[in-house]
Short mmCIF file of C-alpha atoms in Angstrom, two decimals:
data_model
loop_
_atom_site.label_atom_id
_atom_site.label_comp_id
_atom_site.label_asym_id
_atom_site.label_seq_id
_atom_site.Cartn_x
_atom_site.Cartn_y
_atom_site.Cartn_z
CA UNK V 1 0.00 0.00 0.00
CA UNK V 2 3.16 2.23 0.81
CA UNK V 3 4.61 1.71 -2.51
CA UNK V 4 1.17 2.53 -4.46
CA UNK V 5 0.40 5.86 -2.25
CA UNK V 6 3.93 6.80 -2.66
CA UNK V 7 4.12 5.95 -6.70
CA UNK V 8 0.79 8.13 -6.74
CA UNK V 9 2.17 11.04 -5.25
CA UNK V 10 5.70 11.27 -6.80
CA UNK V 11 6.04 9.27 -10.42
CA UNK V 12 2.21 9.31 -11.45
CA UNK V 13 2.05 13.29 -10.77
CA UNK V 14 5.25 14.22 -12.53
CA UNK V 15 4.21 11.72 -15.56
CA UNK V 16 0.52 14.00 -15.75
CA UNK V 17 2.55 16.91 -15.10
CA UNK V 18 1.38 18.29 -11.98
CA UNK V 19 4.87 18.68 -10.31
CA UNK V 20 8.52 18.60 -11.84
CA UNK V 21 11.09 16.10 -11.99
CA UNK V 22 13.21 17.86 -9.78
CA UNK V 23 10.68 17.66 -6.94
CA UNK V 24 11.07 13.99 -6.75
CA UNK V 25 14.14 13.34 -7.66
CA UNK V 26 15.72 14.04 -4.00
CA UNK V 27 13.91 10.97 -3.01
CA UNK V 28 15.84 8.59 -5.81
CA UNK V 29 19.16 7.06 -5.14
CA UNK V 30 21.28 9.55 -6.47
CA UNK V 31 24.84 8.36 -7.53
CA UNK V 32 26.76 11.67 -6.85
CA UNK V 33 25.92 12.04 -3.30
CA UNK V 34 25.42 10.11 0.16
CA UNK V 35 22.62 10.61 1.71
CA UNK V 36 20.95 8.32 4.33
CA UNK V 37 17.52 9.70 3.95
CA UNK V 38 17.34 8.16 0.40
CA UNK V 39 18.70 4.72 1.18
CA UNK V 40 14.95 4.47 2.74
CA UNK V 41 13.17 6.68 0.38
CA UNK V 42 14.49 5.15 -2.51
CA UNK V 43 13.05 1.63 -2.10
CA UNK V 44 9.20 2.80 -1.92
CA UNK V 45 9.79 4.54 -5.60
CA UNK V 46 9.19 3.73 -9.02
CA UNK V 47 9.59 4.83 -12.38
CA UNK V 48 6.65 3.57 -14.15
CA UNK V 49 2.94 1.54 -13.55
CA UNK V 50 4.60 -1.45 -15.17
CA UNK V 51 7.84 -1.25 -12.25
CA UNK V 52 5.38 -1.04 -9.90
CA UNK V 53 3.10 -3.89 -11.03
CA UNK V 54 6.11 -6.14 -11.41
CA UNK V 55 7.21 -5.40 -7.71
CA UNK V 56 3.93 -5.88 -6.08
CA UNK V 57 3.49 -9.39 -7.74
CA UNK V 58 6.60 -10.43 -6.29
CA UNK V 59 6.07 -8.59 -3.12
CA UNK V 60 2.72 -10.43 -2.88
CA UNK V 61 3.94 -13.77 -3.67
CA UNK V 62 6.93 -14.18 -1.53
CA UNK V 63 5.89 -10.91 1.56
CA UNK V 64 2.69 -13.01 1.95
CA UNK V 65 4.88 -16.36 2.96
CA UNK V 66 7.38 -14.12 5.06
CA UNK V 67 4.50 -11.61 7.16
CA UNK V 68 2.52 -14.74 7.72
CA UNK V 69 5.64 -16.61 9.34
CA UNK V 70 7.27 -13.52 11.19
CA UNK V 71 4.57 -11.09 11.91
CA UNK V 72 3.82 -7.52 10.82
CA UNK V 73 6.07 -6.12 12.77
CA UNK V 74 9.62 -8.01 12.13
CA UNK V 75 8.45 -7.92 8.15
CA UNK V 76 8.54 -4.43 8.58
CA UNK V 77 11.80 -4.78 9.79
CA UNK V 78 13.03 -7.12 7.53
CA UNK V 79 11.74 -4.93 4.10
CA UNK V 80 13.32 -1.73 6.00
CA UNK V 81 16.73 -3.19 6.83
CA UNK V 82 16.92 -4.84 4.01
CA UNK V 83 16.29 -2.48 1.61
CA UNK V 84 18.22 0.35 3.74
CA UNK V 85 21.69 -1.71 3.13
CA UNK V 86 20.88 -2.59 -0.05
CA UNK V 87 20.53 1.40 -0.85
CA UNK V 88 23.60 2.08 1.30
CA UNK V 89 26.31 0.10 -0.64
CA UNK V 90 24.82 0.41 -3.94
CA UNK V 91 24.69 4.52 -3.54
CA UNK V 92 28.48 4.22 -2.16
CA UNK V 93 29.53 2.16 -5.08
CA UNK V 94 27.56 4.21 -7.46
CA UNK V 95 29.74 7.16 -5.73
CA UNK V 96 33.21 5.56 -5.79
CA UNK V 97 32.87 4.64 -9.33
CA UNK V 98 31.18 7.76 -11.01
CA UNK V 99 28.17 6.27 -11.96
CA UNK V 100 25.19 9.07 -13.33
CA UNK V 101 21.94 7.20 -13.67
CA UNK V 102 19.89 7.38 -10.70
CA UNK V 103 18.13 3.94 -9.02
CA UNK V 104 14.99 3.59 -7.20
CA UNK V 105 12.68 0.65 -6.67
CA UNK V 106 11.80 -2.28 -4.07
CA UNK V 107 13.46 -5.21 -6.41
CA UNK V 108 16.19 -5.41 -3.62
CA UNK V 109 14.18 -5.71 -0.97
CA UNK V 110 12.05 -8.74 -3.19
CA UNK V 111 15.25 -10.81 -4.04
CA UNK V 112 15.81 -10.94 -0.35
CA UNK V 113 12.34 -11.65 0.73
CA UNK V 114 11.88 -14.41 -2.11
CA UNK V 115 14.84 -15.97 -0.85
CA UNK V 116 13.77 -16.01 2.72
CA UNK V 117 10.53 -17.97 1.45
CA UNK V 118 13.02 -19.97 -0.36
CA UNK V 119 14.18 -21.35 2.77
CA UNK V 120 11.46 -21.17 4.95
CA UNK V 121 9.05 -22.98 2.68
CA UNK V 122 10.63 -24.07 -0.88
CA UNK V 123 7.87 -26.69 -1.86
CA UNK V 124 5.06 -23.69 -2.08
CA UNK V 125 3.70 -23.26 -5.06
CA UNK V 126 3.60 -20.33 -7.26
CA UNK V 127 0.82 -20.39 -9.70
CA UNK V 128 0.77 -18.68 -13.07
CA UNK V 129 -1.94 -17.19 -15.44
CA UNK V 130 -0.97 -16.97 -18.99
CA UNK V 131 -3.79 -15.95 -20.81
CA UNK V 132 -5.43 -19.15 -20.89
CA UNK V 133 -3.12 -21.52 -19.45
CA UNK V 134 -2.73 -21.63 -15.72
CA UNK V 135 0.25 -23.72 -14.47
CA UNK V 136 2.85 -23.61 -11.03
CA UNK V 137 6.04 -24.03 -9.96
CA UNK V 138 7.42 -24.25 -6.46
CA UNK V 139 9.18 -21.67 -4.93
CA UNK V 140 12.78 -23.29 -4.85
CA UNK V 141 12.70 -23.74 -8.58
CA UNK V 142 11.54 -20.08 -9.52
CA UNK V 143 13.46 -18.37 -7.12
CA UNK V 144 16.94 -20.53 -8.24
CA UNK V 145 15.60 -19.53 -11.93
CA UNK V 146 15.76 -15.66 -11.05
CA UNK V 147 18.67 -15.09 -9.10
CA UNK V 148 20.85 -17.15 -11.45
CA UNK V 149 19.97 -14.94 -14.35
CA UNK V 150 20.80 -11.65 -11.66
CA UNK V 151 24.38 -13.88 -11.20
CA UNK V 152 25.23 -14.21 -14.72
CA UNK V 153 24.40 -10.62 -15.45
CA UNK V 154 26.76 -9.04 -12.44
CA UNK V 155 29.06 -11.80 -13.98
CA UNK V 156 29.31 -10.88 -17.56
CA UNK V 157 28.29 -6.42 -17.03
CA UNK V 158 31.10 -6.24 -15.54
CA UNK V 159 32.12 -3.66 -12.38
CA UNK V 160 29.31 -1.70 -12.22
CA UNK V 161 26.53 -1.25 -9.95
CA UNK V 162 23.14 -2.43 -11.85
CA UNK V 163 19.57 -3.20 -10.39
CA UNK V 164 20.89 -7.49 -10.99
CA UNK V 165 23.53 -6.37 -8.61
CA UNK V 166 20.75 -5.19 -6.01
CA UNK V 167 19.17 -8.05 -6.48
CA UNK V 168 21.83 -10.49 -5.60
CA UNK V 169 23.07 -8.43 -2.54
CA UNK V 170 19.20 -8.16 -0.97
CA UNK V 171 19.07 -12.06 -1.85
CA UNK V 172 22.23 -12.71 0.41
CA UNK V 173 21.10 -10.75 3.01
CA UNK V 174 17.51 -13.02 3.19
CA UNK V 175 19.05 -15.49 3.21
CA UNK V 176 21.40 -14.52 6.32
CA UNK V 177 18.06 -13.16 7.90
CA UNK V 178 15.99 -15.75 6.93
CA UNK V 179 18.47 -18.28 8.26
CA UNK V 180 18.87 -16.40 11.49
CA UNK V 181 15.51 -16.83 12.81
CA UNK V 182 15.31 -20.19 12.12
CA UNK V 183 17.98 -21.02 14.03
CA UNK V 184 16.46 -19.02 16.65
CA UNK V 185 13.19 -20.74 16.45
CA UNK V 186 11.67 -17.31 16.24
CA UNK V 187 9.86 -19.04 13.52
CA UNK V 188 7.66 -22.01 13.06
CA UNK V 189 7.77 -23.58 9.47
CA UNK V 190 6.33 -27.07 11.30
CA UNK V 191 9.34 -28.45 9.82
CA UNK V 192 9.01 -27.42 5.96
CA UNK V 193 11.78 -25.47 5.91
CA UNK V 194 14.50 -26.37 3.71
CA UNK V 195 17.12 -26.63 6.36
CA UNK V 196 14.73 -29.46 8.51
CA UNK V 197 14.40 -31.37 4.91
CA UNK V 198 18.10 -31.18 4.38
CA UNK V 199 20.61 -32.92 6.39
CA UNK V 200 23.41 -31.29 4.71
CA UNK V 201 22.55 -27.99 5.63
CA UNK V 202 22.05 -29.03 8.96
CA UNK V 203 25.83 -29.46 8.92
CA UNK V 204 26.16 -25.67 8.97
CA UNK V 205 25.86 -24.50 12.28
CA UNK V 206 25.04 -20.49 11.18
CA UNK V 207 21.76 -22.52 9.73
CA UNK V 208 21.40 -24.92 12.61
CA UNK V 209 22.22 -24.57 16.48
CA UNK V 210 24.15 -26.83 18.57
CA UNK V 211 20.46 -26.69 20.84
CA UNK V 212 18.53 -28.16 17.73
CA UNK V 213 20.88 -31.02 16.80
CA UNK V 214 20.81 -32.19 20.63
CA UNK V 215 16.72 -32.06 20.49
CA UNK V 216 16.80 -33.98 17.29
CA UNK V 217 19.52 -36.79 18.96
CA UNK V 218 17.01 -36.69 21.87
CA UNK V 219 14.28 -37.81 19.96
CA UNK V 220 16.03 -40.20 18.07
CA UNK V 221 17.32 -41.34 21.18
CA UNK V 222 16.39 -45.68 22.08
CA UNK V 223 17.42 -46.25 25.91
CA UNK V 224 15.15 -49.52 25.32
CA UNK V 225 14.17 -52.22 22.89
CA UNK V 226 12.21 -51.12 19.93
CA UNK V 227 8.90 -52.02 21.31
CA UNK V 228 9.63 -50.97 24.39
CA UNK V 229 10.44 -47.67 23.50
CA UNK V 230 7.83 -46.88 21.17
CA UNK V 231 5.01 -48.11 24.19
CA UNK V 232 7.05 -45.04 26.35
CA UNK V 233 4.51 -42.45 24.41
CA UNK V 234 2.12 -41.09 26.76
CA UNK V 235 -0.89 -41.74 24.94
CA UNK V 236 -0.30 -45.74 24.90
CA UNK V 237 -1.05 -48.75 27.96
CA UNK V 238 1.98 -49.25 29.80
CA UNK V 239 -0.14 -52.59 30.08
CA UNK V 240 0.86 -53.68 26.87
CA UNK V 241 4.64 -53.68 27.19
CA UNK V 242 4.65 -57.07 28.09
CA UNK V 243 2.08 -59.01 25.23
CA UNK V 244 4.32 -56.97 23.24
CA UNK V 245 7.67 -58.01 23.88
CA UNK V 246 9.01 -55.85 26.24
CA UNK V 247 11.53 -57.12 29.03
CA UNK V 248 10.94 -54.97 31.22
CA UNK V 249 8.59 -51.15 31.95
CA UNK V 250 9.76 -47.75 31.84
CA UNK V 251 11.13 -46.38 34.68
CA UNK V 252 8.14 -44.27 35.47
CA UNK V 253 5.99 -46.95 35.42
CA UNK V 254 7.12 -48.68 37.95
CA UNK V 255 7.92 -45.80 40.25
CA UNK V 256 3.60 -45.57 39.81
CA UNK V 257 3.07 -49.14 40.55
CA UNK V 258 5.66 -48.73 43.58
CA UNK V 259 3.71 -45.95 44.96
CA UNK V 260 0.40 -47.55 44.60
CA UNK V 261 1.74 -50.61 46.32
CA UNK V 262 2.80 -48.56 49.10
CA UNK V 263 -0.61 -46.51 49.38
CA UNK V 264 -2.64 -49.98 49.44
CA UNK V 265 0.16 -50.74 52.35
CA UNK V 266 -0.75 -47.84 54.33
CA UNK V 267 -4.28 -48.49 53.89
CA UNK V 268 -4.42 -51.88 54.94
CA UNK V 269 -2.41 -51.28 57.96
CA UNK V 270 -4.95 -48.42 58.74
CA UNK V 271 -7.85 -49.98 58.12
CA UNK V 272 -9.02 -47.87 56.68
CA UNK V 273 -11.36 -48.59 53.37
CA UNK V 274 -9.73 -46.63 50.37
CA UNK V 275 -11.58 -43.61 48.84
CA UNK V 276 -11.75 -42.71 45.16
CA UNK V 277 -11.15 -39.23 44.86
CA UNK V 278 -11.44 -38.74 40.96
CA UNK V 279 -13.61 -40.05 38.65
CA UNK V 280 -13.36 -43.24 37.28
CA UNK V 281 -12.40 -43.05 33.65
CA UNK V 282 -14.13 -45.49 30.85
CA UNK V 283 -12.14 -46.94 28.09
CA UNK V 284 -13.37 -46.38 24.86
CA UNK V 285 -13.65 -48.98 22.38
CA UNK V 286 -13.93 -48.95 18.24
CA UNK V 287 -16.02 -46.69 17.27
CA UNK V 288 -16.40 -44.06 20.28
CA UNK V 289 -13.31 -44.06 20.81
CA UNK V 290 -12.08 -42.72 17.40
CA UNK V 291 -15.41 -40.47 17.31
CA UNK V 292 -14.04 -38.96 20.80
CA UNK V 293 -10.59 -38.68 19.37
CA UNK V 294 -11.91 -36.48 16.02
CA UNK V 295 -14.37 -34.44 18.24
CA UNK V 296 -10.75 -32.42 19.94
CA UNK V 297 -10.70 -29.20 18.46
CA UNK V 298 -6.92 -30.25 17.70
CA UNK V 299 -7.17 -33.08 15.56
CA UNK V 300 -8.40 -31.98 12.30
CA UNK V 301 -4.93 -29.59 12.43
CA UNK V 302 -2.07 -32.21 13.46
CA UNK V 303 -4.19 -34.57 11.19
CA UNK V 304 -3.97 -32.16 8.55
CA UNK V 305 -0.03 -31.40 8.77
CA UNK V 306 0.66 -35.46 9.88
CA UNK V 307 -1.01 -36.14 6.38
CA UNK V 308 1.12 -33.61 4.78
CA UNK V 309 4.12 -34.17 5.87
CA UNK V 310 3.61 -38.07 4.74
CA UNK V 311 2.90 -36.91 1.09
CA UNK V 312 5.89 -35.04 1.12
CA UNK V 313 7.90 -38.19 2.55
CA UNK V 314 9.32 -36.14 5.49
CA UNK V 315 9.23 -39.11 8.46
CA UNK V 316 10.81 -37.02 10.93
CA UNK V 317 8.11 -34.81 10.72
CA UNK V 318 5.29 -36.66 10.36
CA UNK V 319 6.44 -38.80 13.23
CA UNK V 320 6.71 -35.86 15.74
CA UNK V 321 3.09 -34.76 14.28
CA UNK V 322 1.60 -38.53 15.44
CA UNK V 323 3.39 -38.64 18.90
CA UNK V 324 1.78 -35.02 19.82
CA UNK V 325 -1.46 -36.76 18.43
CA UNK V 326 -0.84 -39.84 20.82
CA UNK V 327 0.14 -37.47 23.37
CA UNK V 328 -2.90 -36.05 23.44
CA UNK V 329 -4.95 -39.38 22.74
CA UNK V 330 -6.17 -38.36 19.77
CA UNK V 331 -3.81 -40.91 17.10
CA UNK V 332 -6.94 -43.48 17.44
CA UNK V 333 -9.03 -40.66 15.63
CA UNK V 334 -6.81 -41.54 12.70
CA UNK V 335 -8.19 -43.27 9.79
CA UNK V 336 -6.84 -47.04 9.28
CA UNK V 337 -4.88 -46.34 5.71
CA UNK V 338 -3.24 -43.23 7.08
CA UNK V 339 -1.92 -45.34 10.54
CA UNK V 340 -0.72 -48.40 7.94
CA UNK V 341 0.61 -45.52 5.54
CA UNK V 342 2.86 -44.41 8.32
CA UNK V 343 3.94 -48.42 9.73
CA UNK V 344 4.51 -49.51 6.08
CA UNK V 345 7.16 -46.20 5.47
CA UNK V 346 8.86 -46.46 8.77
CA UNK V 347 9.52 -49.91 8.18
CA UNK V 348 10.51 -49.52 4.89
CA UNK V 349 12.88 -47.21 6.32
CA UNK V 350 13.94 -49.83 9.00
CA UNK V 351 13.04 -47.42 11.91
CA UNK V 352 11.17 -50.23 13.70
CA UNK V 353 10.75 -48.89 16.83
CA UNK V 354 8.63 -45.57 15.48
CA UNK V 355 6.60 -48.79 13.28
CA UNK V 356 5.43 -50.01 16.40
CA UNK V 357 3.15 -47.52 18.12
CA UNK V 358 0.82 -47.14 14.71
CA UNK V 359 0.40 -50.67 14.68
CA UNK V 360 -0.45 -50.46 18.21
CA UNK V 361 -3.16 -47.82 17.68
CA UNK V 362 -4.39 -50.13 14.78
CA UNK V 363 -5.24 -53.23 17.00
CA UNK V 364 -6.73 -51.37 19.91
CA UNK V 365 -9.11 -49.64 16.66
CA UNK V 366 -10.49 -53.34 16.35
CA UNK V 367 -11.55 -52.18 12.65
CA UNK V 368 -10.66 -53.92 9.03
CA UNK V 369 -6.77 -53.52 9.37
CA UNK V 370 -6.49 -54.75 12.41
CA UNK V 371 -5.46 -58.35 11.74
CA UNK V 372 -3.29 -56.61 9.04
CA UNK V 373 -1.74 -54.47 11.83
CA UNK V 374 -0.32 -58.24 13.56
CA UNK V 375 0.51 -59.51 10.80
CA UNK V 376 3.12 -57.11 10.70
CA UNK V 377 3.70 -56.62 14.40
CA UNK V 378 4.40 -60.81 14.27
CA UNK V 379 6.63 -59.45 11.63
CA UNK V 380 9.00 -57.20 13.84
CA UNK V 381 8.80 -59.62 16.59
CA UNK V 382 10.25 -62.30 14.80
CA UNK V 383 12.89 -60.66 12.21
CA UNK V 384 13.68 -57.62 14.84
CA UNK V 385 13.20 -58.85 18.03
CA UNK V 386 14.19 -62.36 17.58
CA UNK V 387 10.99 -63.57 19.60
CA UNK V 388 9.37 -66.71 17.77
CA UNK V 389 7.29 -66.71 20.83
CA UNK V 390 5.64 -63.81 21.11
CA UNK V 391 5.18 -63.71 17.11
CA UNK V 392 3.09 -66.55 17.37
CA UNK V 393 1.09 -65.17 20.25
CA UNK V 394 0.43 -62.08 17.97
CA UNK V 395 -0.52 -64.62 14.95
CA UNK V 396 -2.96 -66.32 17.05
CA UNK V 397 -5.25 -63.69 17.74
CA UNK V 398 -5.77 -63.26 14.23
CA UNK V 399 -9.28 -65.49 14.48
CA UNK V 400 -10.32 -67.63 11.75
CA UNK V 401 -13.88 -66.39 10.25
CA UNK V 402 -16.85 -68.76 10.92
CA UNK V 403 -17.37 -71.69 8.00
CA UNK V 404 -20.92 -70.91 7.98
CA UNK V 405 -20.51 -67.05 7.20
CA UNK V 406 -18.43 -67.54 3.37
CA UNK V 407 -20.59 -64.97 2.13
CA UNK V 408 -19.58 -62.24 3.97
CA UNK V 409 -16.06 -62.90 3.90
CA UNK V 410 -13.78 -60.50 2.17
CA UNK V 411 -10.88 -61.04 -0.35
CA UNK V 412 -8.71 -59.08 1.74
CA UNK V 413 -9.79 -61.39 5.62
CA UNK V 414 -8.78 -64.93 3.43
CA UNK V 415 -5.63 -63.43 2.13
CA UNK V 416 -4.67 -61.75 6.14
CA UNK V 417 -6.10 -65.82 7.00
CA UNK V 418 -3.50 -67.39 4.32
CA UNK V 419 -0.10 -65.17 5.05
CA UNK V 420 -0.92 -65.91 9.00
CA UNK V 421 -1.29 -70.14 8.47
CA UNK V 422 2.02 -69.56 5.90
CA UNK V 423 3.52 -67.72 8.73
CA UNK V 424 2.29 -69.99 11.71
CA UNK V 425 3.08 -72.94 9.68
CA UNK V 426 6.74 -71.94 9.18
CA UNK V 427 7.88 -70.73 12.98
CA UNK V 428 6.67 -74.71 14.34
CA UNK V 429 8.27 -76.17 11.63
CA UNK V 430 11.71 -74.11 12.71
CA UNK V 431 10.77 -74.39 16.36
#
């Protein structure tokens, strides 16, 4: 809105001849002089409608992505400071080498803003409308495409100070700003950044803080066997650490158990008859369960983002999406294909112990998948945990239809039937 007030009052006049050139030039960049004031006046002019148009699309595009991430108030920041150094060394070079031509415009201060979308969400899309063709590109691919024509100009014009020139400089200082407050955490890209989708630029530490790669070894951190690390999450049954193959229970849980053991001590050596103070709480089962789950006023977002972050094959990401889900008891509101999508890629990427919990949620749904869901639970006991035992255990509560009910047996139950008997079958024969 700045830039189209300011364009109205100063270019626009002098081109309908209402005030002189001279009136407005004081506001340009003007190469035989230094003079602060214009390093911030300069980047709100323009020369003509078509200048301006051009910078507002950009502006839109890419200030849209960086005011919804930062704020209003540190985008203002960003556009000033950016476009105040910018102005600064290009007026001083303009000076030191004797350029004449004036500059004005905000194209400096867009280079650096589309490269700060460039890291803080690369896989946007930009979408274009020529005449009657609409396609899009994402943001990585059109912002590389610009600032590599800007590079080859500076490269081949020589020394001189040119708007390409501009562009590159405000470029490398979004990207230092842009890169700053993400390794800040001042803000939240939810993990679409490119530096979380890019080990190797986790590697530099101006881009990623000492703080962030000890919270990522933290969470892939396993202080127990696979299963029983995964049953840890807050959301789960400690109860089920044992018919799922863990040796032995968190820590926490047994300091609860030890407790409780000692109250029911106390108690009987009182006499006293215990009292429930809270409420009792009611499992839910199937259905109410995953209705209760979808009814949070959280879901429908993390569900969102979860799904998102699958599509996009980030793991990391999706994973820390489903444990703030299970966290907060909502994972069983998660349909069956999404909670086998997730399994099925974790295990393809032989991070069994983040396979587990899905699987988990899958069984205690007690819906079509579920049989599915120990199939490959029998799986990981056998070829991960080395537990023939509890495999077949898992296999066996995989129940055999009724005879008398063929009709209303799917493809998909005889097939879960056949790989379990193929399965069951083989472990006796090695046992």
């Amino acid at each position: 809105m700045t830039n189209v007030v300011v364009f109205c009052m100063t270019t626009l006049s002098c081109l309908f001849g209402q005030i002189e050139f001279d009136q407005i030039s004081w506001l340009m960049l003007m190469p035989d002089q230094i003079n602060p004031l214009q390093w911030v006046t300069c980047i709100f002019m323009h020369g003509d409608p078509l200048h301006l148009i051009s910078n507002l699309f950009f502006l839109f595009v890419f200030g849209l992505i960086v005011e919804g991430k930062a704020g209003s108030t540190r985008f203002a920041l960003i556009y000033l400071g950016i476009g105040s150094i910018v102005s600064a060394v290009s007026q001083v070079g303009m000076f030191v080498l004797g350029s004449e031509a004036p500059m004005l415009g905000a194209s400096g201060v867009v280079a650096g803003l589309m490269m700060i979308a460039l890291l803080w969400a690369p896989d946007n899309d930009v979408f274009w409308l020529f005449l009657v063709w609409r396609f899009e590109t994402a943001i990585a691919i059109f912002a590389l495409y610009f600032i590599a024509l800007d590079l080859m100009y500076v490269i081949f014009s020589g020394l001189v100070i040119t708007g390409a020139f501009g562009h590159i400089l405000g470029a490398t200082l979004g990207f230092f700003a842009g890169g700053y407050l993400l390794r800040t955490e001042q803000v939240d890209c939810d993990g679409w950044d490119a530096v979380s989708r890019h080990d190797w630029l986790k590697q530099y530490r101006f881009l990623y803080s000492d703080k962030q790669r000890q919270r990522d070894a933290q969470l892939q951190q396993d202080d127990f066997s696979p299963v029983t690390s995964a049953l840890q999450l807050e959301g789960c049954n400690v109860d089920h650490a044992v018919r799922y193959g863990s040796t032995s229970l968190p820590e926490i849980a047994k300091s609860n158990l030890n407790d409780r053991k000692q109250r029911e001590a106390k108690r009987k050596a009182e006499g006293n008859k215990p009292k429930r103070r809270y409420k009792r709480i009611v499992k839910c089962e199937g259905a109410e369960r995953t209705a209760k789950s979808q009814s949070h006023p959280e879901f429908n977002r993390l569900a969102y983002v979860l799904r998102s972050s699958l599509k996009a094959g980030n793991l990391v990401e999706a994973m820390r999406h489903f444990r703030s889900m299970d966290s907060q008891q909502l994972a069983h509101g998660l349909s069956e294909s999404t909670l086998m999508e997730i399994a099925k890629k974790l295990g393809a990427a032989k991070q069994w112990t983040d396979a587990v919990r899905p699987l988990v949620v899958l069984t205690e749904k007690k819906e079509s998948m579920a049989d599915e869901a120990r199939l490959l639970m029998a799986r990981i006991q056998l070829q991960v945990m080395k537990r023939r035992d509890l495999a077949i255990k898992t296999l066996e509560e995989i129940q055999t239809p009724d005879p008398e009910s063929n009709a209303g047996i799917t493809a998909s139950t005889q097939n879960v039937v056949r790989r379990r008997d193929q399965l069951l079958q083989q472990l006796r024969q090695t046992a």
